[in-house]
């Protein structure tokens, strides 16, 4: 039975969906004002792993991952400039051009990492009406107030009726000391009150009409509005990076309780952070390495390019709740590990079965699937699945070396288990292995041979137009063709 660690209860809980056979899952997606970096890859891969595993377990999953394209301000507070508006101003673009450009690039990077697209990918800017309705509900219930055209959450009032800070384990006093004094504090009753709706300053280029002002929603509001719109007033899983726990997710809980009178989320899941050479990723360290830079090897901290699959494998080698420290050496080790897996899988596909399995093979075939499943059931322990597969590679290599035997049924079971766990659930592309390459090479050689055979036949039929055309085209593509007495030879 699948157990997942619920950040809210701080324990591993047996996963029981609200509706039998169905799972609703919401994950906070990117703010699209720049290229995706390693910090974006981790939540995307973590919740892709969960999505794939739930699907394997037979659930029908509705996976919502949003695009934040309005309201995420610099400094992550209520003041400051919208990140997308700022980019649009600097580059003289429409904000939606910025959004589309980086959304496309995000999709490209996610596809390279073999991250499956979510079922629904709603944009915050496309759900302004829902957000206004959500703010209105909070106002109607008396947990928010209007001040100078903006609407703020009345945190003190809310905290009298509901626990505030329960997700991140904070109390109001902690939050008071943590909250920095920023401009516009005079609009709020308390520094910890957060914006549900902001009146737009005259220079602000993204704004919509509302009952309170021409303005835009607070960042936290989009996830409350879109989560409940697509998954209902109560849904199973809400995920995101640990850095979103406070204030973002804490604020979401408060908004939902204030508007609906109850929590919306059953299981809160958070992936841990990635450090780079022991340091947090941050502007001050200049160590935001984009995924594209990884794929091309274009950053001073990288020794060489690293393939998307190496990045994926590197992230899955750690449990999602552990920290991961990135370094070029660690990635080189992950690259070797992935190659070992690809080699083992290629051998597994090529091994010939014997009449019977020896003891080692029989034992492996009868236990591997269960052990991989137990690892996944234990709070998505992808790192344990990987070590089970590595362990099984030893037996595969023994058979490959002719020192072991495996029956046809056991071989089929092992192949299926590898396919299920390595390819379908971990999402690793193992087909780019030498078995795949050999197949491709054979197909390509066959195609060139076929063309030259057709040229030979054309020549014999004195069809010089066709024979010259084939020769000239192949030569233009870089092939060298040598005619021989009764055939041909070619090289590239
Ligand atoms: Zn969110």
CSV table of C-alpha atoms and ligand atoms in Angstrom, one decimal:
chain,number,residue,atom,x,y,z
A,1,UNK,CA,0.0,0.0,0.0
A,2,UNK,CA,1.3,3.4,-1.0
A,3,UNK,CA,2.4,5.5,1.9
A,4,UNK,CA,3.2,9.2,1.5
A,5,UNK,CA,4.7,11.7,3.9
A,6,UNK,CA,2.1,14.3,4.6
A,7,UNK,CA,3.7,17.6,5.5
A,8,UNK,CA,0.6,18.6,7.4
A,9,UNK,CA,0.7,15.6,9.8
A,10,UNK,CA,4.4,15.2,9.6
A,11,UNK,CA,4.0,11.4,9.3
A,12,UNK,CA,3.8,8.9,6.5
A,13,UNK,CA,0.2,8.1,5.9
A,14,UNK,CA,-1.4,5.3,3.9
A,15,UNK,CA,-2.7,7.0,0.8
A,16,UNK,CA,-6.5,6.8,0.5
A,17,UNK,CA,-8.1,8.8,-2.2
A,18,UNK,CA,-11.3,10.7,-1.6
A,19,UNK,CA,-13.0,9.0,-4.5
A,20,UNK,CA,-12.3,5.4,-5.2
A,21,UNK,CA,-10.1,5.0,-8.3
A,22,UNK,CA,-9.6,8.7,-8.8
A,23,UNK,CA,-6.9,11.1,-7.7
A,24,UNK,CA,-6.9,14.9,-7.9
A,25,UNK,CA,-3.5,16.4,-7.7
A,26,UNK,CA,-2.4,20.0,-7.9
A,27,UNK,CA,1.2,21.1,-8.2
A,28,UNK,CA,2.5,24.7,-8.2
A,29,UNK,CA,4.0,25.3,-11.6
A,30,UNK,CA,6.6,27.9,-12.8
A,31,UNK,CA,6.4,31.6,-12.9
A,32,UNK,CA,7.2,32.1,-16.6
A,33,UNK,CA,9.6,35.1,-16.7
A,34,UNK,CA,12.9,33.2,-17.4
A,35,UNK,CA,14.3,29.9,-18.4
A,36,UNK,CA,13.8,26.8,-16.2
A,37,UNK,CA,16.7,25.9,-14.1
A,38,UNK,CA,17.7,22.9,-11.9
A,39,UNK,CA,15.3,24.2,-9.2
A,40,UNK,CA,12.4,23.8,-11.6
A,41,UNK,CA,13.5,20.3,-12.7
A,42,UNK,CA,13.2,18.8,-9.2
A,43,UNK,CA,9.5,19.4,-8.4
A,44,UNK,CA,8.6,18.7,-12.1
A,45,UNK,CA,10.4,15.3,-11.9
A,46,UNK,CA,9.2,14.5,-8.3
A,47,UNK,CA,5.5,15.0,-9.2
A,48,UNK,CA,6.0,13.3,-12.6
A,49,UNK,CA,7.2,10.3,-10.6
A,50,UNK,CA,4.1,10.4,-8.4
A,51,UNK,CA,1.8,10.9,-11.4
A,52,UNK,CA,3.4,7.9,-13.2
A,53,UNK,CA,3.2,5.7,-10.1
A,54,UNK,CA,-0.4,6.5,-9.3
A,55,UNK,CA,-1.3,5.8,-12.9
A,56,UNK,CA,0.6,2.5,-12.7
A,57,UNK,CA,-1.4,1.6,-9.5
A,58,UNK,CA,-4.5,2.0,-11.7
A,59,UNK,CA,-5.8,5.4,-10.5
A,60,UNK,CA,-7.3,7.8,-13.0
A,61,UNK,CA,-5.3,10.9,-12.1
A,62,UNK,CA,-6.3,14.5,-12.9
A,63,UNK,CA,-3.1,16.3,-12.6
A,64,UNK,CA,-3.3,20.1,-12.6
A,65,UNK,CA,0.0,22.1,-12.8
A,66,UNK,CA,-0.5,25.9,-13.2
A,67,UNK,CA,1.4,28.6,-15.0
A,68,UNK,CA,1.9,31.7,-12.9
A,69,UNK,CA,1.8,34.6,-15.3
A,70,UNK,CA,0.5,37.4,-13.2
A,71,UNK,CA,0.8,38.6,-9.6
A,72,UNK,CA,4.2,37.0,-8.6
A,73,UNK,CA,6.0,40.1,-7.5
A,74,UNK,CA,9.7,40.7,-7.0
A,75,UNK,CA,10.7,40.2,-3.3
A,76,UNK,CA,7.8,37.6,-3.1
A,77,UNK,CA,5.9,40.1,-1.0
A,78,UNK,CA,2.9,42.4,-1.6
A,79,UNK,CA,5.0,45.2,-2.9
A,80,UNK,CA,7.5,45.3,-5.8
A,81,UNK,CA,7.0,44.9,-9.5
A,82,UNK,CA,5.4,41.9,-11.2
A,83,UNK,CA,8.1,39.7,-12.5
A,84,UNK,CA,6.6,39.3,-15.9
A,85,UNK,CA,5.6,42.9,-16.3
A,86,UNK,CA,9.2,43.9,-15.4
A,87,UNK,CA,10.6,41.6,-18.1
A,88,UNK,CA,8.0,42.9,-20.6
A,89,UNK,CA,9.0,46.5,-19.8
A,90,UNK,CA,12.7,45.9,-20.1
A,91,UNK,CA,12.4,44.0,-23.4
A,92,UNK,CA,9.5,46.1,-24.8
A,93,UNK,CA,7.2,43.2,-25.2
A,94,UNK,CA,3.6,42.5,-24.4
A,95,UNK,CA,3.5,40.6,-21.1
A,96,UNK,CA,1.7,37.8,-22.9
A,97,UNK,CA,4.7,37.5,-25.3
A,98,UNK,CA,7.0,37.0,-22.4
A,99,UNK,CA,4.6,34.4,-21.0
A,100,UNK,CA,4.2,32.5,-24.2
A,101,UNK,CA,8.0,32.6,-25.0
A,102,UNK,CA,9.0,31.1,-21.6
A,103,UNK,CA,6.0,28.7,-21.4
A,104,UNK,CA,7.1,27.2,-24.8
A,105,UNK,CA,10.7,26.9,-23.5
A,106,UNK,CA,9.5,25.4,-20.2
A,107,UNK,CA,7.5,22.8,-22.2
A,108,UNK,CA,10.6,22.1,-24.4
A,109,UNK,CA,12.8,21.5,-21.3
A,110,UNK,CA,10.1,19.4,-19.6
A,111,UNK,CA,9.8,17.2,-22.7
A,112,UNK,CA,13.5,16.7,-22.8
A,113,UNK,CA,13.4,15.6,-19.2
A,114,UNK,CA,10.6,13.2,-20.1
A,115,UNK,CA,8.2,14.9,-17.7
A,116,UNK,CA,4.7,14.1,-18.8
A,117,UNK,CA,2.4,17.0,-19.5
A,118,UNK,CA,-0.3,17.5,-16.8
A,119,UNK,CA,-4.0,16.9,-17.5
A,120,UNK,CA,-4.7,20.6,-17.1
A,121,UNK,CA,-2.3,23.5,-17.2
A,122,UNK,CA,-4.3,26.6,-16.3
A,123,UNK,CA,-2.9,30.1,-16.4
A,124,UNK,CA,-3.5,32.6,-13.6
A,125,UNK,CA,-4.3,35.3,-16.0
A,126,UNK,CA,-7.0,33.2,-17.5
A,127,UNK,CA,-8.8,32.8,-14.2
A,128,UNK,CA,-9.2,36.4,-13.0
A,129,UNK,CA,-13.0,36.0,-12.6
A,130,UNK,CA,-12.6,32.9,-10.4
A,131,UNK,CA,-10.1,34.7,-8.3
A,132,UNK,CA,-12.3,37.7,-7.8
A,133,UNK,CA,-15.2,35.4,-6.8
A,134,UNK,CA,-12.8,33.7,-4.3
A,135,UNK,CA,-11.7,37.0,-2.8
A,136,UNK,CA,-15.4,38.1,-2.5
A,137,UNK,CA,-16.2,35.0,-0.5
A,138,UNK,CA,-13.4,35.7,1.9
A,139,UNK,CA,-14.7,39.3,2.3
A,140,UNK,CA,-18.3,38.0,2.8
A,141,UNK,CA,-17.1,35.7,5.6
A,142,UNK,CA,-15.3,38.7,7.3
A,143,UNK,CA,-11.7,37.4,7.0
A,144,UNK,CA,-10.5,40.2,4.7
A,145,UNK,CA,-10.7,44.0,4.4
A,146,UNK,CA,-10.5,46.5,1.7
A,147,UNK,CA,-7.9,49.2,2.0
A,148,UNK,CA,-7.3,51.9,-0.6
A,149,UNK,CA,-8.6,49.6,-3.4
A,150,UNK,CA,-6.6,46.6,-2.4
A,151,UNK,CA,-8.0,43.6,-0.4
A,152,UNK,CA,-5.9,42.0,2.4
A,153,UNK,CA,-6.4,38.9,4.4
A,154,UNK,CA,-7.1,39.7,8.0
A,155,UNK,CA,-4.7,37.2,9.4
A,156,UNK,CA,-5.3,38.0,13.1
A,157,UNK,CA,-9.1,37.5,12.7
A,158,UNK,CA,-8.5,34.3,10.8
A,159,UNK,CA,-6.1,33.0,13.3
A,160,UNK,CA,-8.7,33.3,16.0
A,161,UNK,CA,-11.0,30.8,14.2
A,162,UNK,CA,-8.5,28.6,12.4
A,163,UNK,CA,-5.0,27.4,13.0
A,164,UNK,CA,-2.7,29.6,11.0
A,165,UNK,CA,0.9,28.4,10.3
A,166,UNK,CA,0.1,24.7,10.9
A,167,UNK,CA,1.7,23.5,7.6
A,168,UNK,CA,5.1,25.2,8.2
A,169,UNK,CA,4.9,24.9,12.0
A,170,UNK,CA,4.9,28.7,12.6
A,171,UNK,CA,2.9,30.8,15.0
A,172,UNK,CA,1.8,34.4,14.5
A,173,UNK,CA,4.7,35.6,16.6
A,174,UNK,CA,7.2,33.8,14.4
A,175,UNK,CA,5.6,35.3,11.4
A,176,UNK,CA,5.6,38.9,12.8
A,177,UNK,CA,9.4,38.7,13.3
A,178,UNK,CA,10.0,37.1,9.9
A,179,UNK,CA,8.0,39.6,7.9
A,180,UNK,CA,10.1,42.5,6.6
A,181,UNK,CA,8.7,46.0,6.7
A,182,UNK,CA,8.0,47.0,3.2
A,183,UNK,CA,6.4,49.9,1.4
A,184,UNK,CA,2.6,50.1,1.6
A,185,UNK,CA,2.5,48.7,5.1
A,186,UNK,CA,0.3,51.6,6.0
A,187,UNK,CA,-2.5,50.0,4.0
A,188,UNK,CA,-2.5,46.9,6.1
A,189,UNK,CA,-3.6,46.4,9.7
A,190,UNK,CA,-0.7,44.1,10.3
A,191,UNK,CA,2.6,43.4,8.5
A,192,UNK,CA,1.6,39.7,8.2
A,193,UNK,CA,-1.6,40.4,6.3
A,194,UNK,CA,-1.2,39.4,2.7
A,195,UNK,CA,-2.7,40.8,-0.4
A,196,UNK,CA,-5.7,39.0,-2.0
A,197,UNK,CA,-6.2,41.7,-4.6
A,198,UNK,CA,-3.9,44.7,-5.4
A,199,UNK,CA,-4.9,48.0,-6.8
A,200,UNK,CA,-2.6,48.6,-9.8
A,201,UNK,CA,-0.3,51.6,-9.7
A,202,UNK,CA,-0.6,53.8,-12.9
A,203,UNK,CA,2.6,52.3,-14.4
A,204,UNK,CA,1.5,48.7,-13.8
A,205,UNK,CA,0.7,47.2,-17.2
A,206,UNK,CA,-1.2,44.1,-16.2
A,207,UNK,CA,-4.6,44.9,-14.6
A,208,UNK,CA,-8.2,43.9,-14.7
A,209,UNK,CA,-11.4,45.5,-13.4
A,210,UNK,CA,-12.8,44.3,-10.0
A,211,UNK,CA,-15.3,45.5,-7.5
A,212,UNK,CA,-12.5,47.1,-5.5
A,213,UNK,CA,-10.2,48.6,-8.1
A,214,UNK,CA,-8.5,48.2,-11.4
A,215,UNK,CA,-5.8,45.8,-10.3
A,216,UNK,CA,-4.5,42.2,-10.2
A,217,UNK,CA,-4.8,39.2,-7.9
A,218,UNK,CA,-2.3,38.4,-5.1
A,219,UNK,CA,0.0,35.5,-6.0
A,220,UNK,CA,-1.4,33.0,-3.5
A,221,UNK,CA,-4.9,33.4,-4.8
A,222,UNK,CA,-4.5,31.7,-8.2
A,223,UNK,CA,-3.8,28.3,-6.7
A,224,UNK,CA,-6.8,28.4,-4.3
A,225,UNK,CA,-9.1,29.5,-7.2
A,226,UNK,CA,-7.7,27.1,-9.9
A,227,UNK,CA,-7.2,24.1,-7.5
A,228,UNK,CA,-10.8,24.2,-6.4
A,229,UNK,CA,-12.2,25.0,-9.9
A,230,UNK,CA,-10.6,21.9,-11.4
A,231,UNK,CA,-10.4,19.5,-8.5
A,232,UNK,CA,-13.3,20.4,-6.3
A,233,UNK,CA,-13.6,21.9,-2.8
A,234,UNK,CA,-11.6,18.9,-1.5
A,235,UNK,CA,-9.0,17.1,-3.3
A,236,UNK,CA,-6.2,14.6,-2.7
A,237,UNK,CA,-2.8,15.9,-3.2
A,238,UNK,CA,-1.1,19.3,-3.3
A,239,UNK,CA,2.6,19.4,-4.1
A,240,UNK,CA,5.4,21.9,-4.6
A,241,UNK,CA,8.9,22.7,-3.5
A,242,UNK,CA,9.6,23.1,0.2
A,243,UNK,CA,10.3,26.8,-0.4
A,244,UNK,CA,6.6,27.3,-1.2
A,245,UNK,CA,5.5,26.0,2.1
A,246,UNK,CA,5.6,29.4,3.6
A,247,UNK,CA,4.1,31.9,2.8
A,248,UNK,CA,2.5,30.5,-0.4
A,249,UNK,CA,0.9,27.2,0.8
A,250,UNK,CA,0.2,28.5,4.2
A,251,UNK,CA,-1.7,31.4,2.6
A,252,UNK,CA,-3.5,29.0,0.3
A,253,UNK,CA,-4.8,27.0,3.3
A,254,UNK,CA,-5.9,30.2,5.0
A,255,UNK,CA,-7.7,31.4,1.9
A,256,UNK,CA,-9.5,28.1,1.4
A,257,UNK,CA,-10.6,27.9,5.1
A,258,UNK,CA,-11.7,31.5,5.0
A,259,UNK,CA,-13.7,31.1,1.8
A,260,UNK,CA,-15.1,27.6,2.3
A,261,UNK,CA,-14.9,27.0,6.0
A,262,UNK,CA,-12.6,24.0,5.6
A,263,UNK,CA,-9.3,22.7,4.3
A,264,UNK,CA,-9.2,21.6,0.6
A,265,UNK,CA,-6.1,19.4,0.6
A,266,UNK,CA,-5.7,16.0,2.1
A,267,UNK,CA,-2.0,15.3,1.5
A,268,UNK,CA,0.6,18.1,1.3
A,269,UNK,CA,3.8,17.0,-0.4
A,270,UNK,CA,7.0,19.0,-0.7
A,271,UNK,CA,10.2,18.1,-2.4
A,272,UNK,CA,13.5,19.3,-0.9
A,273,UNK,CA,15.8,21.8,-2.4
A,274,UNK,CA,18.9,21.5,-4.6
A,275,UNK,CA,22.1,23.2,-3.6
A,276,UNK,CA,25.0,23.9,-6.0
A,277,UNK,CA,28.4,23.1,-4.7
A,278,UNK,CA,27.0,23.3,-1.2
A,279,UNK,CA,25.4,26.7,-1.7
A,280,UNK,CA,21.7,27.6,-2.0
A,281,UNK,CA,20.8,28.7,-5.5
A,282,UNK,CA,20.5,32.4,-5.5
A,283,UNK,CA,21.1,35.5,-7.5
A,284,UNK,CA,23.9,36.6,-5.2
A,285,UNK,CA,25.8,33.4,-5.9
A,286,UNK,CA,25.3,33.6,-9.6
A,287,UNK,CA,24.6,29.9,-9.7
A,288,UNK,CA,21.3,29.6,-11.4
A,289,UNK,CA,22.2,27.2,-14.1
A,290,UNK,CA,19.4,26.8,-16.7
A,291,UNK,CA,18.5,23.4,-18.0
A,292,UNK,CA,19.5,24.5,-21.4
A,293,UNK,CA,23.0,25.4,-20.1
A,294,UNK,CA,23.2,21.9,-18.6
A,295,UNK,CA,22.2,20.3,-21.9
A,296,UNK,CA,24.8,22.4,-23.8
A,297,UNK,CA,27.5,22.5,-21.1
A,298,UNK,CA,27.5,26.2,-21.2
A,299,UNK,CA,28.3,27.4,-17.7
A,300,UNK,CA,31.5,27.9,-15.9
A,301,UNK,CA,30.5,25.4,-13.1
A,302,UNK,CA,30.0,22.6,-15.7
A,303,UNK,CA,32.8,20.4,-16.9
A,304,UNK,CA,30.8,19.3,-20.0
A,305,UNK,CA,27.3,19.0,-21.4
A,306,UNK,CA,24.9,16.7,-19.5
A,307,UNK,CA,22.0,15.0,-21.2
A,308,UNK,CA,18.4,15.6,-19.9
A,309,UNK,CA,18.3,11.9,-18.9
A,310,UNK,CA,21.5,12.3,-16.7
A,311,UNK,CA,19.7,15.2,-15.0
A,312,UNK,CA,16.6,13.2,-14.5
A,313,UNK,CA,18.6,10.2,-13.1
A,314,UNK,CA,20.7,12.5,-10.9
A,315,UNK,CA,17.5,13.8,-9.3
A,316,UNK,CA,15.8,10.4,-8.9
A,317,UNK,CA,18.9,9.0,-7.3
A,318,UNK,CA,18.0,10.9,-4.1
A,319,UNK,CA,14.8,10.6,-2.2
A,320,UNK,CA,12.6,13.6,-3.0
A,321,UNK,CA,12.6,14.8,0.7
A,322,UNK,CA,16.4,14.7,0.9
A,323,UNK,CA,18.6,17.6,-0.2
A,324,UNK,CA,20.6,17.1,-3.3
A,325,UNK,CA,23.9,18.8,-3.8
A,326,UNK,CA,24.8,19.4,-7.4
A,327,UNK,CA,28.3,19.4,-8.7
A,328,UNK,CA,29.9,18.6,-12.0
A,329,UNK,CA,31.5,15.5,-10.4
A,330,UNK,CA,28.1,14.3,-9.0
A,331,UNK,CA,26.6,14.6,-12.4
A,332,UNK,CA,29.5,12.7,-14.0
A,333,UNK,CA,28.8,9.9,-11.5
A,334,UNK,CA,25.1,10.0,-12.4
A,335,UNK,CA,26.0,9.8,-16.1
A,336,UNK,CA,28.1,6.6,-15.5
A,337,UNK,CA,25.3,5.2,-13.4
A,338,UNK,CA,22.7,5.8,-16.1
A,339,UNK,CA,25.1,4.2,-18.7
A,340,UNK,CA,25.4,1.1,-16.5
A,341,UNK,CA,21.6,0.9,-16.4
A,342,UNK,CA,21.3,1.3,-20.2
A,343,UNK,CA,23.9,-1.4,-20.7
A,344,UNK,CA,22.2,-3.8,-18.4
A,345,UNK,CA,18.8,-3.2,-20.1
A,346,UNK,CA,20.4,-3.7,-23.5
A,347,UNK,CA,21.8,-7.0,-22.4
A,348,UNK,CA,18.6,-8.0,-20.8
A,349,UNK,CA,16.9,-7.5,-24.2
A,350,UNK,CA,19.5,-9.6,-26.0
A,351,UNK,CA,19.9,-12.5,-23.5
A,352,UNK,CA,18.8,-15.9,-24.9
A,353,UNK,CA,16.6,-18.0,-22.6
A,354,UNK,CA,17.6,-21.5,-21.5
A,355,UNK,CA,15.4,-24.4,-20.6
A,356,UNK,CA,15.5,-23.5,-16.9
A,357,UNK,CA,16.6,-20.7,-14.6
A,358,UNK,CA,19.4,-21.2,-12.1
A,359,UNK,CA,18.7,-20.3,-8.5
A,360,UNK,CA,20.0,-16.8,-8.7
A,361,UNK,CA,17.9,-15.9,-11.8
A,362,UNK,CA,14.8,-17.6,-10.5
A,363,UNK,CA,15.0,-15.7,-7.2
A,364,UNK,CA,15.5,-12.4,-8.9
A,365,UNK,CA,12.6,-12.9,-11.3
A,366,UNK,CA,10.3,-13.9,-8.5
A,367,UNK,CA,11.1,-11.0,-6.2
A,368,UNK,CA,12.3,-7.9,-8.2
A,369,UNK,CA,8.9,-6.5,-9.1
A,370,UNK,CA,7.7,-6.8,-5.5
A,371,UNK,CA,10.8,-5.2,-4.1
A,372,UNK,CA,10.6,-2.2,-6.6
A,373,UNK,CA,6.9,-1.8,-5.7
A,374,UNK,CA,7.7,-1.8,-2.0
A,375,UNK,CA,10.3,0.9,-2.5
A,376,UNK,CA,7.8,3.1,-4.4
A,377,UNK,CA,5.1,2.4,-1.8
A,378,UNK,CA,7.5,3.7,0.8
A,379,UNK,CA,7.0,7.4,0.1
A,380,UNK,CA,8.3,7.1,-3.5
A,381,UNK,CA,11.7,5.9,-2.7
A,382,UNK,CA,13.1,6.1,-6.2
A,383,UNK,CA,16.6,5.8,-4.9
A,384,UNK,CA,15.8,2.3,-3.6
A,385,UNK,CA,14.2,1.3,-6.9
A,386,UNK,CA,17.4,2.3,-8.6
A,387,UNK,CA,19.5,0.3,-6.2
A,388,UNK,CA,17.2,-2.7,-6.7
A,389,UNK,CA,17.7,-2.4,-10.5
A,390,UNK,CA,21.5,-2.0,-10.1
A,391,UNK,CA,21.5,-5.1,-7.9
A,392,UNK,CA,19.6,-7.1,-10.6
A,393,UNK,CA,22.1,-5.9,-13.2
A,394,UNK,CA,24.7,-8.1,-11.5
A,395,UNK,CA,22.6,-11.2,-12.2
A,396,UNK,CA,21.9,-10.0,-15.7
A,397,UNK,CA,25.6,-9.6,-16.3
A,398,UNK,CA,26.3,-13.1,-14.9
A,399,UNK,CA,23.8,-14.6,-17.4
A,400,UNK,CA,25.2,-12.4,-20.2
A,401,UNK,CA,28.7,-13.7,-19.4
A,402,UNK,CA,27.4,-17.3,-19.8
A,403,UNK,CA,27.8,-18.1,-16.1
A,404,UNK,CA,24.1,-18.3,-15.4
A,405,UNK,CA,20.9,-19.4,-17.0
A,406,UNK,CA,17.3,-18.0,-17.2
A,407,UNK,CA,14.1,-19.6,-18.4
A,408,UNK,CA,11.9,-17.9,-21.0
A,409,UNK,CA,9.2,-17.1,-18.5
A,410,UNK,CA,11.6,-15.6,-16.0
A,411,UNK,CA,13.3,-13.6,-18.7
A,412,UNK,CA,10.0,-12.1,-19.7
A,413,UNK,CA,9.2,-11.2,-16.2
A,414,UNK,CA,12.5,-9.5,-15.7
A,415,UNK,CA,12.1,-7.5,-18.9
A,416,UNK,CA,8.6,-6.4,-18.0
A,417,UNK,CA,9.7,-5.4,-14.5
A,418,UNK,CA,12.6,-3.3,-15.9
A,419,UNK,CA,10.3,-1.7,-18.4
A,420,UNK,CA,7.6,-0.9,-15.8
A,421,UNK,CA,9.9,0.5,-13.2
A,422,UNK,CA,12.9,2.0,-15.1
A,423,UNK,CA,11.0,3.2,-18.2
A,424,UNK,CA,7.4,3.7,-17.2
A,425,UNK,CA,7.7,4.8,-13.6
A,426,UNK,CA,11.1,6.4,-13.2
A,427,UNK,CA,10.7,7.7,-16.7
A,428,UNK,CA,14.2,6.9,-17.8
A,429,UNK,CA,14.9,6.6,-21.5
A,430,UNK,CA,16.9,3.4,-21.7
A,431,UNK,CA,16.2,2.9,-25.4
A,432,UNK,CA,19.0,5.2,-26.4
A,433,UNK,CA,21.3,2.3,-25.4
A,434,UNK,CA,23.4,0.3,-27.7
A,435,UNK,CA,20.6,-2.0,-28.6
A,436,UNK,CA,18.6,1.0,-29.9
A,437,UNK,CA,21.6,2.4,-31.7
A,438,UNK,CA,22.4,-0.9,-33.3
A,439,UNK,CA,18.9,-1.1,-34.6
A,440,UNK,CA,19.1,2.4,-36.0
A,441,UNK,CA,22.5,1.8,-37.6
A,442,UNK,CA,21.2,-1.4,-39.2
A,443,UNK,CA,18.1,0.4,-40.6
A,444,UNK,CA,20.2,3.3,-42.0
A,445,UNK,CA,22.7,0.9,-43.6
A,446,UNK,CA,19.9,-1.1,-45.1
A,447,UNK,CA,18.3,2.1,-46.6
A,448,UNK,CA,21.6,3.2,-48.3
A,449,UNK,CA,22.2,-0.3,-49.6
A,450,UNK,CA,18.7,-0.3,-51.0
A,451,UNK,CA,19.2,3.0,-52.8
A,452,UNK,CA,22.5,1.9,-54.3
A,453,UNK,CA,20.9,-1.4,-55.4
A,454,UNK,CA,18.2,0.6,-57.2
A,455,UNK,CA,20.9,2.7,-58.9
A,456,UNK,CA,22.6,-0.5,-60.0
A,457,UNK,CA,19.4,-1.8,-61.5
A,458,UNK,CA,18.7,1.6,-63.2
A,459,UNK,CA,22.2,1.5,-64.7
A,460,UNK,CA,21.6,-2.1,-66.0
A,461,UNK,CA,18.4,-0.8,-67.6
A,462,UNK,CA,20.3,2.2,-69.0
A,463,UNK,CA,18.1,4.5,-67.0
A,464,UNK,CA,20.9,7.1,-66.6
A,465,UNK,CA,18.6,9.8,-65.3
A,466,UNK,CA,17.6,7.7,-62.2
A,467,UNK,CA,21.1,6.3,-61.6
A,468,UNK,CA,22.8,9.7,-61.8
A,469,UNK,CA,20.1,11.3,-59.6
A,470,UNK,CA,20.7,8.7,-56.8
A,471,UNK,CA,24.4,9.0,-57.1
A,472,UNK,CA,24.4,12.8,-57.1
A,473,UNK,CA,22.0,13.1,-54.2
A,474,UNK,CA,23.9,10.6,-52.0
A,475,UNK,CA,27.2,12.4,-52.9
A,476,UNK,CA,25.7,15.7,-51.9
A,477,UNK,CA,24.7,14.2,-48.5
A,478,UNK,CA,28.4,13.2,-48.0
A,479,UNK,CA,28.5,9.6,-49.1
A,480,UNK,CA,31.4,8.3,-51.2
A,481,UNK,CA,30.4,5.7,-53.6
A,482,UNK,CA,32.8,3.3,-55.3
A,483,UNK,CA,31.5,1.2,-58.1
A,484,UNK,CA,32.9,-2.3,-58.3
A,485,UNK,CA,32.8,-5.0,-60.9
A,486,UNK,CA,29.4,-6.4,-59.9
A,487,UNK,CA,28.3,-4.2,-57.0
A,488,UNK,CA,29.3,-1.2,-55.0
A,489,UNK,CA,31.0,0.0,-51.8
A,490,UNK,CA,30.1,3.1,-49.8
A,491,UNK,CA,31.3,5.1,-46.9
A,492,UNK,CA,30.1,8.3,-45.3
B,1,LIG,ZN1,0.8,27.6,-5.9
